[in-house]
């Protein structure tokens, strides 16, 4: 069964450093989502791609966060500089074009010290 | 704006007992509703979804949920809980975007503990 791949699974970084997360969606899925999940809360959408285009990045802190999906397949989420409040689980999900079901990856647990 | 409320932060049940997790939503149109489960340190797995039609939907692992428009609720149920059901459960409402895809708004989750 196809799955969404994410790496790394865990990342510890010092504040003010740069950090990047990678996501490879299920093959053929046009829509890719990045979520942030703070401990004890539900996931919150950061950015959504349709192929290589951003559909929604209204909740992405653009002063420090950036996301790209250059060829419309895999995607990278970057934080620079990282802050203590960025400690969270970063989840990637994908779905078929105009499909309603999102498939989630295992996530990247980020700890900023 | 759409929103989801899960009023129970923690629930403890005995193995074999029945389970009901509450979910209330706020959405202007016909909602698309979902229940996801998350095991510790893992991503989310879809349990079931409601788009239209029969208001009682069946999902994986023996779960079901009932959509009640008059109460703006979509409660998750299971007749007999297994120890492996211990996890965090998230209710979500979806908003289909004209540009493609489906924007999910999640509740804060209910942590389920199962006593043996």
mmCIF file of N, CA, C and O in Angstrom, chain A residues 1-98:
data_model
loop_
_atom_site.group_PDB
_atom_site.id
_atom_site.type_symbol
_atom_site.label_atom_id
_atom_site.label_comp_id
_atom_site.label_asym_id
_atom_site.label_seq_id
_atom_site.Cartn_x
_atom_site.Cartn_y
_atom_site.Cartn_z
ATOM 1 N N UNK A 1 0.847 -1.193 0.000
ATOM 2 C CA UNK A 1 0.000 0.000 0.000
ATOM 3 C C UNK A 1 0.882 1.241 0.000
ATOM 4 O O UNK A 1 1.800 1.370 0.803
ATOM 5 N N UNK A 2 0.616 2.165 -0.920
ATOM 6 C CA UNK A 2 1.413 3.370 -1.028
ATOM 7 C C UNK A 2 1.243 4.237 0.211
ATOM 8 O O UNK A 2 0.146 4.306 0.790
ATOM 9 N N UNK A 3 2.329 4.914 0.599
ATOM 10 C CA UNK A 3 2.307 5.760 1.785
ATOM 11 C C UNK A 3 2.987 7.077 1.499
ATOM 12 O O UNK A 3 3.807 7.188 0.583
ATOM 13 N N UNK A 4 2.673 8.055 2.325
ATOM 14 C CA UNK A 4 3.374 9.330 2.292
ATOM 15 C C UNK A 4 4.653 9.182 3.108
ATOM 16 O O UNK A 4 4.608 8.713 4.250
ATOM 17 N N UNK A 5 5.782 9.560 2.503
ATOM 18 C CA UNK A 5 7.068 9.448 3.186
ATOM 19 C C UNK A 5 7.512 10.823 3.687
ATOM 20 O O UNK A 5 7.326 11.835 2.997
ATOM 21 N N UNK A 6 8.079 10.827 4.900
ATOM 22 C CA UNK A 6 8.618 12.055 5.452
ATOM 23 C C UNK A 6 9.982 11.778 6.064
ATOM 24 O O UNK A 6 10.212 10.712 6.642
ATOM 25 N N UNK A 7 10.865 12.771 5.975
ATOM 26 C CA UNK A 7 12.149 12.655 6.657
ATOM 27 C C UNK A 7 12.651 14.042 7.027
ATOM 28 O O UNK A 7 12.295 15.031 6.366
ATOM 29 N N UNK A 8 13.423 14.142 8.124
ATOM 30 C CA UNK A 8 13.686 13.069 9.062
ATOM 31 C C UNK A 8 12.477 12.804 9.948
ATOM 32 O O UNK A 8 11.504 13.559 9.910
ATOM 33 N N UNK A 9 12.481 11.755 10.728
ATOM 34 C CA UNK A 9 11.397 11.503 11.665
ATOM 35 C C UNK A 9 11.530 12.359 12.910
ATOM 36 O O UNK A 9 10.551 12.783 13.504
ATOM 37 N N UNK A 10 12.764 12.630 13.300
ATOM 38 C CA UNK A 10 13.032 13.452 14.476
ATOM 39 C C UNK A 10 14.147 14.432 14.147
ATOM 40 O O UNK A 10 15.093 14.095 13.430
ATOM 41 N N UNK A 11 14.021 15.644 14.685
ATOM 42 C CA UNK A 11 15.038 16.657 14.454
ATOM 43 C C UNK A 11 15.146 17.528 15.699
ATOM 44 O O UNK A 11 14.143 18.052 16.192
ATOM 45 N N UNK A 12 16.378 17.663 16.189
ATOM 46 C CA UNK A 12 16.655 18.572 17.293
ATOM 47 C C UNK A 12 17.573 19.647 16.759
ATOM 48 O O UNK A 12 18.599 19.346 16.137
ATOM 49 N N UNK A 13 17.203 20.890 16.977
ATOM 50 C CA UNK A 13 18.000 21.992 16.487
ATOM 51 C C UNK A 13 18.021 23.115 17.517
ATOM 52 O O UNK A 13 17.139 23.198 18.371
ATOM 53 N N UNK A 14 19.025 23.942 17.437
ATOM 54 C CA UNK A 14 19.098 25.089 18.339
ATOM 55 C C UNK A 14 18.357 26.266 17.719
ATOM 56 O O UNK A 14 18.294 26.390 16.478
ATOM 57 N N UNK A 15 17.820 27.109 18.588
ATOM 58 C CA UNK A 15 17.130 28.290 18.068
ATOM 59 C C UNK A 15 18.092 29.125 17.246
ATOM 60 O O UNK A 15 19.296 29.127 17.494
ATOM 61 N N UNK A 16 17.550 29.762 16.252
ATOM 62 C CA UNK A 16 18.231 30.598 15.261
ATOM 63 C C UNK A 16 18.875 29.782 14.135
ATOM 64 O O UNK A 16 19.354 30.351 13.154
ATOM 65 N N UNK A 17 18.857 28.449 14.256
ATOM 66 C CA UNK A 17 19.384 27.625 13.178
ATOM 67 C C UNK A 17 18.302 27.397 12.117
ATOM 68 O O UNK A 17 17.123 27.606 12.349
ATOM 69 N N UNK A 18 18.742 26.939 10.951
ATOM 70 C CA UNK A 18 17.826 26.590 9.877
ATOM 71 C C UNK A 18 17.519 25.104 9.931
ATOM 72 O O UNK A 18 18.372 24.295 10.321
ATOM 73 N N UNK A 19 16.313 24.742 9.547
ATOM 74 C CA UNK A 19 15.915 23.334 9.540
ATOM 75 C C UNK A 19 15.000 23.107 8.335
ATOM 76 O O UNK A 19 14.271 24.011 7.909
ATOM 77 N N UNK A 20 15.071 21.894 7.778
ATOM 78 C CA UNK A 20 14.252 21.574 6.606
ATOM 79 C C UNK A 20 13.657 20.194 6.746
ATOM 80 O O UNK A 20 14.296 19.275 7.279
ATOM 81 N N UNK A 21 12.442 20.055 6.254
ATOM 82 C CA UNK A 21 11.730 18.783 6.281
ATOM 83 C C UNK A 21 11.353 18.419 4.843
ATOM 84 O O UNK A 21 11.016 19.289 4.045
ATOM 85 N N UNK A 22 11.339 17.119 4.594
ATOM 86 C CA UNK A 22 11.040 16.644 3.247
ATOM 87 C C UNK A 22 9.827 15.736 3.257
ATOM 88 O O UNK A 22 9.610 14.980 4.217
ATOM 89 N N UNK A 23 9.047 15.805 2.185
ATOM 90 C CA UNK A 23 7.848 14.983 2.064
ATOM 91 C C UNK A 23 7.731 14.452 0.644
ATOM 92 O O UNK A 23 7.868 15.212 -0.328
ATOM 93 N N UNK A 24 7.455 13.175 0.525
ATOM 94 C CA UNK A 24 7.192 12.555 -0.773
ATOM 95 C C UNK A 24 5.773 11.993 -0.747
ATOM 96 O O UNK A 24 5.504 11.024 -0.034
ATOM 97 N N UNK A 25 4.854 12.601 -1.463
ATOM 98 C CA UNK A 25 3.453 12.158 -1.396
ATOM 99 C C UNK A 25 3.244 10.836 -2.131
ATOM 100 O O UNK A 25 4.146 10.329 -2.800
ATOM 101 N N UNK A 26 2.062 10.316 -2.018
ATOM 102 C CA UNK A 26 1.689 9.112 -2.752
ATOM 103 C C UNK A 26 1.711 9.452 -4.242
ATOM 104 O O UNK A 26 1.245 10.515 -4.654
ATOM 105 N N UNK A 27 2.252 8.536 -5.033
ATOM 106 C CA UNK A 27 2.393 8.775 -6.463
ATOM 107 C C UNK A 27 1.039 9.091 -7.105
ATOM 108 O O UNK A 27 0.046 8.385 -6.869
ATOM 109 N N UNK A 28 1.025 10.154 -7.890
ATOM 110 C CA UNK A 28 -0.209 10.533 -8.574
ATOM 111 C C UNK A 28 -1.085 11.498 -7.802
ATOM 112 O O UNK A 28 -2.070 12.005 -8.343
ATOM 113 N N UNK A 29 -0.730 11.780 -6.555
ATOM 114 C CA UNK A 29 -1.520 12.723 -5.764
ATOM 115 C C UNK A 29 -1.103 14.150 -6.106
ATOM 116 O O UNK A 29 0.024 14.555 -5.868
ATOM 117 N N UNK A 30 -2.057 14.920 -6.612
ATOM 118 C CA UNK A 30 -1.757 16.273 -7.060
ATOM 119 C C UNK A 30 -1.709 17.270 -5.909
ATOM 120 O O UNK A 30 -1.054 18.295 -5.993
ATOM 121 N N UNK A 31 -2.432 16.975 -4.843
ATOM 122 C CA UNK A 31 -2.542 17.935 -3.742
ATOM 123 C C UNK A 31 -1.662 17.497 -2.573
ATOM 124 O O UNK A 31 -1.692 16.334 -2.168
ATOM 125 N N UNK A 32 -0.897 18.435 -2.061
ATOM 126 C CA UNK A 32 0.011 18.161 -0.942
ATOM 127 C C UNK A 32 -0.200 19.222 0.133
ATOM 128 O O UNK A 32 -0.368 20.404 -0.171
ATOM 129 N N UNK A 33 -0.235 18.762 1.374
ATOM 130 C CA UNK A 33 -0.508 19.633 2.511
ATOM 131 C C UNK A 33 0.629 19.509 3.523
ATOM 132 O O UNK A 33 1.107 18.414 3.786
ATOM 133 N N UNK A 34 0.965 20.618 4.163
ATOM 134 C CA UNK A 34 1.839 20.632 5.339
ATOM 135 C C UNK A 34 1.028 21.151 6.530
ATOM 136 O O UNK A 34 0.392 22.207 6.451
ATOM 137 N N UNK A 35 1.068 20.373 7.620
ATOM 138 C CA UNK A 35 0.388 20.755 8.851
ATOM 139 C C UNK A 35 1.413 20.875 9.984
ATOM 140 O O UNK A 35 2.430 20.187 10.013
ATOM 141 N N UNK A 36 1.085 21.711 10.966
ATOM 142 C CA UNK A 36 1.836 21.768 12.206
ATOM 143 C C UNK A 36 0.917 21.339 13.335
ATOM 144 O O UNK A 36 -0.229 21.804 13.434
ATOM 145 N N UNK A 37 1.420 20.438 14.160
ATOM 146 C CA UNK A 37 0.626 19.956 15.293
ATOM 147 C C UNK A 37 1.404 20.197 16.578
ATOM 148 O O UNK A 37 2.388 19.510 16.859
ATOM 149 N N UNK A 38 0.950 21.156 17.342
ATOM 150 C CA UNK A 38 1.532 21.434 18.648
ATOM 151 C C UNK A 38 0.991 20.407 19.642
ATOM 152 O O UNK A 38 -0.171 19.989 19.542
ATOM 153 N N UNK A 39 1.818 20.001 20.580
ATOM 154 C CA UNK A 39 1.444 18.970 21.540
ATOM 155 C C UNK A 39 0.120 19.316 22.227
ATOM 156 O O UNK A 39 -0.057 20.418 22.731
ATOM 157 N N UNK A 40 -0.813 18.375 22.179
ATOM 158 C CA UNK A 40 -2.098 18.575 22.830
ATOM 159 C C UNK A 40 -3.130 19.271 21.965
ATOM 160 O O UNK A 40 -4.240 19.556 22.435
ATOM 161 N N UNK A 41 -2.787 19.528 20.721
ATOM 162 C CA UNK A 41 -3.717 20.204 19.814
ATOM 163 C C UNK A 41 -3.893 19.406 18.525
ATOM 164 O O UNK A 41 -3.153 18.474 18.245
ATOM 165 N N UNK A 42 -4.891 19.794 17.762
ATOM 166 C CA UNK A 42 -5.081 19.194 16.461
ATOM 167 C C UNK A 42 -4.164 19.816 15.429
ATOM 168 O O UNK A 42 -3.619 20.896 15.641
ATOM 169 N N UNK A 43 -3.961 19.135 14.313
ATOM 170 C CA UNK A 43 -3.126 19.695 13.246
ATOM 171 C C UNK A 43 -3.713 20.986 12.692
ATOM 172 O O UNK A 43 -4.932 21.125 12.577
ATOM 173 N N UNK A 44 -2.830 21.890 12.323
ATOM 174 C CA UNK A 44 -3.225 23.166 11.720
ATOM 175 C C UNK A 44 -2.536 23.280 10.364
ATOM 176 O O UNK A 44 -1.317 23.119 10.270
ATOM 177 N N UNK A 45 -3.316 23.577 9.334
ATOM 178 C CA UNK A 45 -2.761 23.667 7.995
ATOM 179 C C UNK A 45 -1.815 24.865 7.879
ATOM 180 O O UNK A 45 -2.162 25.985 8.231
ATOM 181 N N UNK A 46 -0.609 24.576 7.367
ATOM 182 C CA UNK A 46 0.347 25.648 7.099
ATOM 183 C C UNK A 46 0.303 26.079 5.637
ATOM 184 O O UNK A 46 0.255 27.265 5.315
ATOM 185 N N UNK A 47 0.351 25.084 4.736
ATOM 186 C CA UNK A 47 0.390 25.394 3.315
ATOM 187 C C UNK A 47 -0.178 24.229 2.541
ATOM 188 O O UNK A 47 -0.050 23.078 2.951
ATOM 189 N N UNK A 48 -0.819 24.551 1.418
ATOM 190 C CA UNK A 48 -1.392 23.537 0.539
ATOM 191 C C UNK A 48 -0.955 23.818 -0.888
ATOM 192 O O UNK A 48 -1.029 24.952 -1.361
ATOM 193 N N UNK A 49 -0.496 22.756 -1.564
ATOM 194 C CA UNK A 49 -0.085 22.832 -2.959
ATOM 195 C C UNK A 49 -1.062 22.058 -3.839
ATOM 196 O O UNK A 49 -1.529 20.990 -3.474
ATOM 197 N N UNK A 50 -1.325 22.610 -5.002
ATOM 198 C CA UNK A 50 -2.003 21.883 -6.070
ATOM 199 C C UNK A 50 -0.970 21.802 -7.182
ATOM 200 O O UNK A 50 -0.642 22.820 -7.802
ATOM 201 N N UNK A 51 -0.464 20.573 -7.426
ATOM 202 C CA UNK A 51 0.716 20.409 -8.280
ATOM 203 C C UNK A 51 1.834 21.293 -7.713
ATOM 204 O O UNK A 51 2.140 21.171 -6.544
ATOM 205 N N UNK A 52 2.412 22.185 -8.500
ATOM 206 C CA UNK A 52 3.521 22.989 -7.974
ATOM 207 C C UNK A 52 3.072 24.352 -7.456
ATOM 208 O O UNK A 52 3.888 25.137 -6.957
ATOM 209 N N UNK A 53 1.768 24.624 -7.522
ATOM 210 C CA UNK A 53 1.254 25.936 -7.132
ATOM 211 C C UNK A 53 0.714 25.936 -5.715
ATOM 212 O O UNK A 53 0.052 24.980 -5.294
ATOM 213 N N UNK A 54 0.961 27.038 -5.009
ATOM 214 C CA UNK A 54 0.405 27.203 -3.669
ATOM 215 C C UNK A 54 -1.071 27.593 -3.772
ATOM 216 O O UNK A 54 -1.421 28.553 -4.448
ATOM 217 N N UNK A 55 -1.928 26.824 -3.106
ATOM 218 C CA UNK A 55 -3.365 27.110 -3.087
ATOM 219 C C UNK A 55 -3.729 27.940 -1.859
ATOM 220 O O UNK A 55 -4.557 28.849 -1.928
ATOM 221 N N UNK A 56 -3.099 27.618 -0.738
ATOM 222 C CA UNK A 56 -3.417 28.290 0.523
ATOM 223 C C UNK A 56 -2.180 28.305 1.397
ATOM 224 O O UNK A 56 -1.664 27.243 1.731
ATOM 225 N N UNK A 57 -1.687 29.459 1.715
ATOM 226 C CA UNK A 57 -0.584 29.593 2.680
ATOM 227 C C UNK A 57 -0.902 30.684 3.685
ATOM 228 O O UNK A 57 0.001 31.334 4.227
ATOM 229 N N UNK A 58 -2.179 30.863 3.951
ATOM 230 C CA UNK A 58 -2.608 31.947 4.820
ATOM 231 C C UNK A 58 -2.124 31.791 6.265
ATOM 232 O O UNK A 58 -2.029 32.774 6.990
ATOM 233 N N UNK A 59 -1.848 30.571 6.703
ATOM 234 C CA UNK A 59 -1.396 30.336 8.066
ATOM 235 C C UNK A 59 0.104 30.081 8.153
ATOM 236 O O UNK A 59 0.603 29.745 9.227
ATOM 237 N N UNK A 60 0.809 30.270 7.081
ATOM 238 C CA UNK A 60 2.259 30.055 7.073
ATOM 239 C C UNK A 60 2.967 31.340 7.521
ATOM 240 O O UNK A 60 2.786 32.394 6.899
ATOM 241 N N UNK A 61 3.768 31.259 8.587
ATOM 242 C CA UNK A 61 4.521 32.451 9.037
ATOM 243 C C UNK A 61 5.634 32.764 8.040
ATOM 244 O O UNK A 61 6.748 32.257 8.143
ATOM 245 N N UNK A 62 5.338 33.609 7.106
ATOM 246 C CA UNK A 62 6.214 33.769 5.939
ATOM 247 C C UNK A 62 7.532 34.476 6.256
ATOM 248 O O UNK A 62 8.444 34.462 5.421
ATOM 249 N N UNK A 63 7.632 35.079 7.428
ATOM 250 C CA UNK A 63 8.899 35.713 7.767
ATOM 251 C C UNK A 63 9.984 34.684 8.048
ATOM 252 O O UNK A 63 11.180 34.970 7.906
ATOM 253 N N UNK A 64 9.571 33.463 8.413
ATOM 254 C CA UNK A 64 10.582 32.454 8.744
ATOM 255 C C UNK A 64 10.338 31.105 8.070
ATOM 256 O O UNK A 64 11.229 30.270 8.029
ATOM 257 N N UNK A 65 9.153 30.866 7.601
ATOM 258 C CA UNK A 65 8.809 29.592 6.983
ATOM 259 C C UNK A 65 8.737 29.762 5.466
ATOM 260 O O UNK A 65 8.242 30.777 4.965
ATOM 261 N N UNK A 66 9.189 28.728 4.759
ATOM 262 C CA UNK A 66 9.011 28.684 3.319
ATOM 263 C C UNK A 66 8.737 27.255 2.894
ATOM 264 O O UNK A 66 9.156 26.309 3.570
ATOM 265 N N UNK A 67 8.018 27.104 1.814
ATOM 266 C CA UNK A 67 7.700 25.771 1.311
ATOM 267 C C UNK A 67 7.766 25.790 -0.201
ATOM 268 O O UNK A 67 7.423 26.793 -0.831
ATOM 269 N N UNK A 68 8.222 24.675 -0.755
ATOM 270 C CA UNK A 68 8.274 24.586 -2.209
ATOM 271 C C UNK A 68 7.951 23.174 -2.669
ATOM 272 O O UNK A 68 8.151 22.199 -1.933
ATOM 273 N N UNK A 69 7.472 23.116 -3.891
ATOM 274 C CA UNK A 69 7.154 21.829 -4.531
ATOM 275 C C UNK A 69 7.469 22.027 -6.008
ATOM 276 O O UNK A 69 6.587 22.123 -6.845
ATOM 277 N N UNK A 70 8.745 22.082 -6.299
ATOM 278 C CA UNK A 70 9.209 22.596 -7.586
ATOM 279 C C UNK A 70 8.692 21.814 -8.785
ATOM 280 O O UNK A 70 8.310 22.390 -9.787
ATOM 281 N N UNK A 71 8.665 20.512 -8.720
ATOM 282 C CA UNK A 71 8.255 19.707 -9.868
ATOM 283 C C UNK A 71 6.875 19.101 -9.661
ATOM 284 O O UNK A 71 6.474 18.205 -10.404
ATOM 285 N N UNK A 72 6.197 19.588 -8.642
ATOM 286 C CA UNK A 72 4.860 19.091 -8.399
ATOM 287 C C UNK A 72 4.819 17.694 -7.823
ATOM 288 O O UNK A 72 3.765 17.048 -7.873
ATOM 289 N N UNK A 73 5.957 17.238 -7.281
ATOM 290 C CA UNK A 73 5.961 15.897 -6.693
ATOM 291 C C UNK A 73 6.297 16.038 -5.207
ATOM 292 O O UNK A 73 5.420 16.310 -4.394
ATOM 293 N N UNK A 74 7.608 15.911 -4.869
ATOM 294 C CA UNK A 74 7.976 16.017 -3.467
ATOM 295 C C UNK A 74 8.069 17.483 -3.048
ATOM 296 O O UNK A 74 8.079 18.397 -3.887
ATOM 297 N N UNK A 75 8.139 17.681 -1.747
ATOM 298 C CA UNK A 75 8.081 19.041 -1.217
ATOM 299 C C UNK A 75 9.040 19.193 -0.050
ATOM 300 O O UNK A 75 9.353 18.222 0.659
ATOM 301 N N UNK A 76 9.485 20.433 0.163
ATOM 302 C CA UNK A 76 10.350 20.770 1.278
ATOM 303 C C UNK A 76 9.756 21.944 2.055
ATOM 304 O O UNK A 76 9.303 22.922 1.451
ATOM 305 N N UNK A 77 9.740 21.815 3.366
ATOM 306 C CA UNK A 77 9.320 22.893 4.265
ATOM 307 C C UNK A 77 10.554 23.337 5.048
ATOM 308 O O UNK A 77 11.252 22.508 5.620
ATOM 309 N N UNK A 78 10.820 24.622 5.045
ATOM 310 C CA UNK A 78 12.005 25.145 5.699
ATOM 311 C C UNK A 78 11.624 26.173 6.757
ATOM 312 O O UNK A 78 10.675 26.946 6.562
ATOM 313 N N UNK A 79 12.404 26.175 7.839
ATOM 314 C CA UNK A 79 12.245 27.189 8.877
ATOM 315 C C UNK A 79 13.621 27.836 9.088
ATOM 316 O O UNK A 79 14.616 27.150 9.298
ATOM 317 N N UNK A 80 13.644 29.158 8.981
ATOM 318 C CA UNK A 80 14.905 29.873 9.204
ATOM 319 C C UNK A 80 14.609 31.310 9.628
ATOM 320 O O UNK A 80 14.033 32.065 8.835
ATOM 321 N N UNK A 81 14.980 31.704 10.842
ATOM 322 C CA UNK A 81 15.598 30.894 11.880
ATOM 323 C C UNK A 81 14.540 30.197 12.738
ATOM 324 O O UNK A 81 13.426 30.705 12.899
ATOM 325 N N UNK A 82 14.889 29.060 13.304
ATOM 326 C CA UNK A 82 13.961 28.350 14.173
ATOM 327 C C UNK A 82 13.851 29.067 15.514
ATOM 328 O O UNK A 82 14.820 29.636 16.027
ATOM 329 N N UNK A 83 12.632 29.028 16.079
ATOM 330 C CA UNK A 83 12.367 29.601 17.393
ATOM 331 C C UNK A 83 11.847 28.508 18.315
ATOM 332 O O UNK A 83 11.365 27.464 17.859
ATOM 333 N N UNK A 84 11.931 28.761 19.612
ATOM 334 C CA UNK A 84 11.503 27.747 20.582
ATOM 335 C C UNK A 84 10.057 27.332 20.346
ATOM 336 O O UNK A 84 9.701 26.156 20.469
ATOM 337 N N UNK A 85 9.224 28.273 19.952
ATOM 338 C CA UNK A 85 7.808 27.997 19.730
ATOM 339 C C UNK A 85 7.523 27.154 18.507
ATOM 340 O O UNK A 85 6.375 26.765 18.289
ATOM 341 N N UNK A 86 8.552 26.883 17.717
ATOM 342 C CA UNK A 86 8.353 26.037 16.533
ATOM 343 C C UNK A 86 8.394 24.551 16.876
ATOM 344 O O UNK A 86 8.133 23.708 16.015
ATOM 345 N N UNK A 87 8.720 24.222 18.115
ATOM 346 C CA UNK A 87 8.742 22.815 18.526
ATOM 347 C C UNK A 87 7.343 22.232 18.354
ATOM 348 O O UNK A 87 6.375 22.724 18.949
ATOM 349 N N UNK A 88 7.259 21.190 17.533
ATOM 350 C CA UNK A 88 5.954 20.618 17.178
ATOM 351 C C UNK A 88 6.187 19.407 16.288
ATOM 352 O O UNK A 88 7.313 19.102 15.915
ATOM 353 N N UNK A 89 5.072 18.749 15.932
ATOM 354 C CA UNK A 89 5.096 17.703 14.918
ATOM 355 C C UNK A 89 4.690 18.352 13.600
ATOM 356 O O UNK A 89 3.690 19.073 13.543
ATOM 357 N N UNK A 90 5.451 18.094 12.558
ATOM 358 C CA UNK A 90 5.131 18.619 11.234
ATOM 359 C C UNK A 90 4.674 17.443 10.365
ATOM 360 O O UNK A 90 5.425 16.506 10.118
ATOM 361 N N UNK A 91 3.432 17.521 9.947
ATOM 362 C CA UNK A 91 2.798 16.441 9.207
ATOM 363 C C UNK A 91 2.606 16.839 7.753
ATOM 364 O O UNK A 91 2.232 17.967 7.450
ATOM 365 N N UNK A 92 2.854 15.884 6.882
ATOM 366 C CA UNK A 92 2.586 16.057 5.463
ATOM 367 C C UNK A 92 1.449 15.125 5.075
ATOM 368 O O UNK A 92 1.354 13.999 5.591
ATOM 369 N N UNK A 93 0.601 15.574 4.194
ATOM 370 C CA UNK A 93 -0.502 14.751 3.702
ATOM 371 C C UNK A 93 -0.661 14.984 2.212
ATOM 372 O O UNK A 93 -0.219 16.009 1.676
ATOM 373 N N UNK A 94 -1.291 14.026 1.538
ATOM 374 C CA UNK A 94 -1.557 14.201 0.119
ATOM 375 C C UNK A 94 -2.929 13.635 -0.226
ATOM 376 O O UNK A 94 -3.476 12.808 0.516
ATOM 377 N N UNK A 95 -3.469 14.104 -1.340
ATOM 378 C CA UNK A 95 -4.750 13.591 -1.814
ATOM 379 C C UNK A 95 -4.788 13.665 -3.329
ATOM 380 O O UNK A 95 -4.070 14.451 -3.946
ATOM 381 N N UNK A 96 -5.645 12.836 -3.915
ATOM 382 C CA UNK A 96 -5.859 12.917 -5.364
ATOM 383 C C UNK A 96 -6.556 14.238 -5.673
ATOM 384 O O UNK A 96 -7.236 14.810 -4.821
ATOM 385 N N UNK A 97 -6.394 14.696 -6.899
ATOM 386 C CA UNK A 97 -6.994 15.957 -7.294
ATOM 387 C C UNK A 97 -8.481 15.953 -6.999
ATOM 388 O O UNK A 97 -9.200 15.049 -7.395
ATOM 389 N N UNK A 98 -8.920 16.950 -6.257
ATOM 390 C CA UNK A 98 -10.320 17.150 -5.911
ATOM 391 C C UNK A 98 -10.914 15.983 -5.137
ATOM 392 O O UNK A 98 -12.125 15.791 -5.105
#
